[in-house]
């Protein structure tokens, strides 16, 4: 089986190298320091003309961490000067389509780089309606029933120092739990409430800076505030307006909750992302609600924006 997969890989690589495609201009986040780049600032709607949720964390010109991979984010990744061979860790907030559908595209693209070391992948556990992180990765690539099982070598045990995906289920509560530490990159998580869907918020500490990403959550509990305390950048999802009710409110934070969380956590900069049709065009109302609670800098994210 291995020689078949290797032959398939060789043929595909050769074909793509010969394809007369166009190259987009590189858009990185600078050669020095730490930066957050928003690959996807939208939600699941296509009419918003935004890629779905995805974030890239840079340090000194290298892409170190990816958080989520919604639809369109692989294209946005290709529009930067990022390299999958540089990425230390891949984090998932949860497995809704608009946060995970481009993961296979990003993984497959890495075959055409010079990556040799394993890629750790962390995300939530599963339940009756959602897969766990380990299930998600194996359902995509594992034998005998993976959707892309011709790439099964991506999840098979390899000799130390070679490329494979290493998925991990993160069981977290409202107290931040350390998940990953490599060099100057340290990652922690808390469980957040997103209806009935297992979900995590993430904190990435890198180069002496602290970046926190809420993911999708209705803001219940104290975990997100604890995770975001003293964050240099806090990315919160602006998916619903202040008057949201019903299912929308069960899934997402309105601006008042975002503002209270940012204020209570003393964050230094607030970035609003996951902007959907129901919040686009309501930026003044959103900012007014947040300003009743939080006095720091506020930015409304667009695809490929960089926050240093």
Coordinates of C-alpha atoms in Angstrom, one line a residue:
X1 CA 0.0 0.0 0.0
X2 CA 2.8 2.4 0.9
X3 CA 4.4 2.2 -2.6
X4 CA 1.0 2.9 -4.2
X5 CA 0.6 6.0 -2.1
X6 CA 4.2 7.1 -2.8
X7 CA 3.6 6.7 -6.5
X8 CA 0.3 8.7 -6.4
X9 CA 2.1 11.4 -4.5
X10 CA 4.9 11.6 -7.0
X11 CA 2.5 11.8 -10.0
X12 CA 0.4 14.5 -8.3
X13 CA 3.5 16.6 -7.3
X14 CA 4.9 16.4 -10.9
X15 CA 1.6 17.4 -12.4
X16 CA 1.2 20.4 -10.2
X17 CA 4.7 21.6 -10.7
X18 CA 4.1 21.6 -14.4
X19 CA 0.8 23.4 -14.2
X20 CA 1.1 27.0 -15.6
X21 CA -0.8 28.6 -12.7
X22 CA -0.6 32.2 -11.5
X23 CA 1.0 33.3 -8.3
X24 CA -0.6 35.8 -6.0
X25 CA 1.4 38.5 -4.3
X26 CA 2.8 37.6 -0.9
X27 CA 1.1 39.4 2.1
X28 CA 2.9 38.6 5.3
X29 CA 2.8 40.4 8.7
X30 CA 6.3 41.8 8.9
X31 CA 9.7 40.2 9.4
X32 CA 10.1 41.0 13.1
X33 CA 7.9 40.6 16.2
X34 CA 4.7 38.9 16.9
X35 CA 1.5 39.4 14.8
X36 CA -2.0 37.9 14.4
X37 CA -3.2 37.6 10.9
X38 CA -6.9 37.0 10.2
X39 CA -7.2 34.5 7.3
X40 CA -10.9 34.3 7.5
X41 CA -13.1 37.1 9.1
X42 CA -16.5 35.7 8.1
X43 CA -19.0 33.0 9.0
X44 CA -20.7 30.3 7.0
X45 CA -22.4 32.6 4.6
X46 CA -20.9 33.0 1.1
X47 CA -22.7 36.3 0.5
X48 CA -20.4 38.1 3.0
X49 CA -17.6 37.6 0.5
X50 CA -15.2 36.6 3.3
X51 CA -13.4 33.5 4.1
X52 CA -14.7 31.6 7.1
X53 CA -13.0 31.6 10.5
X54 CA -9.2 31.1 10.5
X55 CA -6.2 32.7 12.1
X56 CA -2.5 32.7 11.7
X57 CA 0.0 33.7 14.4
X58 CA 3.4 35.0 13.2
X59 CA 6.7 35.4 14.9
X60 CA 9.7 37.0 13.2
X61 CA 8.4 36.4 9.7
X62 CA 7.4 32.8 10.3
X63 CA 3.9 31.4 10.6
X64 CA 3.9 29.5 13.9
X65 CA 0.3 28.7 14.8
X66 CA -2.9 28.1 12.9
X67 CA -6.3 28.3 14.6
X68 CA -9.3 26.9 12.7
X69 CA -9.6 26.5 8.9
X70 CA -12.9 27.5 7.6
X71 CA -13.9 27.6 3.9
X72 CA -11.7 29.9 1.9
X73 CA -8.9 30.0 4.5
X74 CA -6.6 27.8 2.4
X75 CA -6.7 30.3 -0.4
X76 CA -6.1 33.2 2.0
X77 CA -3.1 31.2 3.4
X78 CA -1.7 30.9 -0.1
X79 CA -2.1 34.7 -0.5
X80 CA 0.4 35.3 2.4
X81 CA 4.0 34.3 2.4
X82 CA 3.4 31.7 5.0
X83 CA 4.8 28.2 4.7
X84 CA 3.1 25.1 6.2
X85 CA 6.6 23.8 6.9
X86 CA 7.0 26.5 9.5
X87 CA 3.8 25.8 11.5
X88 CA 4.4 24.3 15.0
X89 CA 0.8 23.5 15.9
X90 CA -2.8 23.5 14.5
X91 CA -5.7 24.3 16.9
X92 CA -9.4 23.8 16.4
X93 CA -12.1 25.6 18.4
X94 CA -14.7 23.2 17.2
X95 CA -15.7 21.3 14.1
X96 CA -18.5 23.3 12.5
X97 CA -18.0 23.5 8.7
X98 CA -17.1 27.2 8.8
X99 CA -14.2 26.4 11.1
X100 CA -12.8 23.2 9.7
X101 CA -13.6 22.5 6.0
X102 CA -10.3 23.7 4.6
X103 CA -8.1 21.6 6.9
X104 CA -7.6 18.9 4.2
X105 CA -6.6 21.5 1.7
X106 CA -4.0 23.0 4.0
X107 CA -2.7 19.5 5.0
X108 CA -2.4 18.4 1.4
X109 CA -0.6 21.6 0.4
X110 CA 2.0 20.8 3.0
X111 CA 3.0 17.7 1.0
X112 CA 4.5 20.0 -1.6
X113 CA 6.7 21.8 0.9
X114 CA 9.7 20.6 2.7
X115 CA 8.0 19.8 6.0
X116 CA 9.6 16.8 7.8
X117 CA 8.5 17.0 11.5
X118 CA 5.1 16.0 12.9
X119 CA 2.2 18.4 13.1
X120 CA 0.4 18.3 16.4
X121 CA -3.4 19.0 16.0
X122 CA -5.4 19.9 19.1
X123 CA -9.1 20.4 19.5
X124 CA -12.2 19.4 21.6
X125 CA -13.5 16.0 22.5
X126 CA -16.6 14.7 20.7
X127 CA -20.2 13.9 21.7
X128 CA -23.3 12.4 20.0
X129 CA -23.4 15.1 17.3
X130 CA -19.8 16.0 16.7
X131 CA -16.6 14.0 16.3
X132 CA -13.6 14.3 18.6
X133 CA -10.4 15.8 17.2
X134 CA -8.8 12.3 16.8
X135 CA -12.0 11.1 15.1
X136 CA -12.1 14.1 12.8
X137 CA -8.6 13.6 11.6
X138 CA -8.9 9.8 11.1
X139 CA -12.3 10.2 9.4
X140 CA -10.6 12.3 6.8
X141 CA -7.3 10.4 6.2
X142 CA -7.4 7.1 8.1
X143 CA -7.8 3.6 6.6
X144 CA -10.0 1.8 5.8
X145 CA -12.9 4.3 5.5
X146 CA -11.3 7.8 5.5
X147 CA -12.7 10.2 2.9
X148 CA -9.1 10.8 1.6
X149 CA -7.6 7.4 2.7
X150 CA -5.2 7.5 -0.2
X151 CA -3.3 10.0 2.1
X152 CA -3.4 7.5 5.1
X153 CA 0.3 7.7 5.6
X154 CA -0.4 11.2 7.1
X155 CA -1.8 9.5 10.2
X156 CA 0.2 6.3 10.4
X157 CA 3.0 6.0 12.9
X158 CA 6.3 7.2 11.4
X159 CA 9.9 7.1 12.5
X160 CA 10.8 10.0 14.7
X161 CA 11.5 13.2 12.8
X162 CA 9.2 12.6 9.8
X163 CA 5.9 14.3 8.9
X164 CA 2.6 13.0 10.2
X165 CA -0.5 14.5 11.8
X166 CA -0.7 13.9 15.6
X167 CA -4.3 14.7 16.7
X168 CA -5.1 15.2 20.4
X169 CA -8.5 15.6 22.2
X170 CA -8.4 18.4 24.8
X171 CA -10.6 18.0 27.8
X172 CA -10.8 21.3 29.5
X173 CA -13.0 23.1 32.1
X174 CA -13.2 26.8 33.1
X175 CA -9.6 26.9 34.4
X176 CA -7.0 27.2 31.7
X177 CA -5.2 24.0 31.0
X178 CA -1.8 23.8 29.4
X179 CA -1.9 21.9 26.1
X180 CA 1.3 22.5 24.1
X181 CA 4.7 23.9 24.8
X182 CA 7.6 24.1 22.3
X183 CA 10.3 26.6 22.3
X184 CA 8.8 30.0 23.2
X185 CA 5.3 28.9 22.1
X186 CA 2.9 27.9 24.9
X187 CA -0.8 27.1 24.3
X188 CA -3.6 26.8 26.8
X189 CA -7.4 26.2 26.5
X190 CA -10.7 26.5 28.3
X191 CA -14.0 24.9 27.5
X192 CA -16.6 27.4 26.2
X193 CA -20.3 27.1 25.7
X194 CA -21.5 26.9 22.1
X195 CA -24.9 25.4 22.4
X196 CA -24.6 21.6 22.4
X197 CA -21.3 21.6 20.5
X198 CA -18.0 20.8 22.2
X199 CA -15.9 24.0 21.8
X200 CA -12.6 25.5 23.1
X201 CA -11.2 29.0 23.4
X202 CA -7.4 29.3 22.9
X203 CA -4.6 31.3 24.4
X204 CA -1.2 31.4 22.6
X205 CA 1.7 32.8 24.4
X206 CA 4.6 33.6 22.0
X207 CA 7.6 35.9 22.0
X208 CA 6.5 37.4 25.3
X209 CA 3.0 38.2 23.9
X210 CA -0.4 36.8 24.7
X211 CA -3.1 36.2 22.0
X212 CA -6.5 34.9 23.0
X213 CA -9.2 33.6 20.5
X214 CA -12.7 33.1 21.8
X215 CA -13.9 30.9 19.0
X216 CA -17.7 30.6 18.9
X217 CA -19.3 30.9 22.3
X218 CA -22.3 32.5 24.0
X219 CA -20.0 33.8 26.8
X220 CA -21.4 31.8 29.7
X221 CA -19.1 31.1 32.6
X222 CA -15.8 32.5 33.8
X223 CA -13.4 30.4 31.7
X224 CA -13.0 32.9 28.8
X225 CA -12.3 35.8 31.1
X226 CA -9.7 33.8 32.9
X227 CA -8.1 32.7 29.7
X228 CA -8.1 36.3 28.3
X229 CA -6.7 38.0 31.3
X230 CA -4.0 40.6 30.3
X231 CA -4.2 39.5 26.6
X232 CA -2.3 41.7 24.2
X233 CA -4.9 40.8 21.5
X234 CA -8.3 39.3 22.2
X235 CA -10.2 38.0 19.2
X236 CA -13.9 37.8 19.8
X237 CA -16.6 36.6 17.4
X238 CA -19.1 39.3 16.4
X239 CA -21.6 36.9 14.9
X240 CA -24.8 38.3 16.5
X241 CA -26.2 41.8 17.2
X242 CA -27.2 43.0 20.7
X243 CA -30.9 42.0 20.2
X244 CA -30.2 38.4 19.3
X245 CA -32.5 35.8 20.8
X246 CA -33.2 32.1 20.6
X247 CA -30.7 29.8 18.9
X248 CA -28.5 32.7 17.8
X249 CA -28.0 33.8 21.4
X250 CA -27.5 30.3 22.7
X251 CA -24.5 30.0 20.3
X252 CA -22.9 33.4 20.3
X253 CA -21.9 36.5 22.4
X254 CA -23.7 39.8 21.7
X255 CA -21.6 42.9 21.9
X256 CA -22.4 43.6 25.5
X257 CA -21.0 40.3 26.6
X258 CA -17.9 40.8 24.4
X259 CA -17.4 44.2 26.0
X260 CA -17.8 42.9 29.5
X261 CA -15.4 40.0 28.9
X262 CA -12.7 42.3 27.4
X263 CA -13.1 44.8 30.3
X264 CA -13.0 42.2 33.0
X265 CA -10.0 40.5 31.4
X266 CA -8.1 43.9 31.0
X267 CA -7.3 43.0 27.4
X268 CA -5.1 45.5 25.5
X269 CA -6.7 45.3 22.1
X270 CA -10.0 43.8 21.0
X271 CA -10.4 42.4 17.5
X272 CA -13.9 41.5 16.2
X273 CA -14.1 38.7 13.7
X274 CA -16.6 36.0 12.5
X275 CA -18.6 38.9 11.0
X276 CA -21.9 37.7 9.6
X277 CA -24.5 39.4 7.5
X278 CA -26.6 40.0 10.6
X279 CA -23.8 42.1 12.1
X280 CA -22.1 43.6 9.0
X281 CA -23.3 47.2 8.7
X282 CA -24.0 47.4 12.4
X283 CA -20.5 48.4 13.4
X284 CA -21.5 51.6 15.1
X285 CA -24.2 49.9 17.2
X286 CA -21.8 47.1 18.1
X287 CA -19.0 49.5 19.1
X288 CA -21.4 51.6 21.2
X289 CA -22.5 48.6 23.2
X290 CA -18.9 47.5 23.7
X291 CA -17.8 51.0 24.7
X292 CA -20.3 51.0 27.6
X293 CA -18.0 48.4 29.2
X294 CA -14.6 48.4 27.5
X295 CA -12.4 51.5 26.8
X296 CA -9.5 50.0 24.9
X297 CA -8.8 49.8 21.1
X298 CA -11.4 48.0 19.0
X299 CA -10.9 46.8 15.4
X300 CA -13.3 45.1 13.0
X301 CA -11.4 42.4 11.2
X302 CA -11.2 41.8 7.5
X303 CA -9.5 38.9 5.6
X304 CA -5.7 39.2 5.7
X305 CA -5.6 42.0 8.3
X306 CA -2.6 41.9 10.5
X307 CA -2.6 43.0 14.2
X308 CA 0.9 43.4 15.7

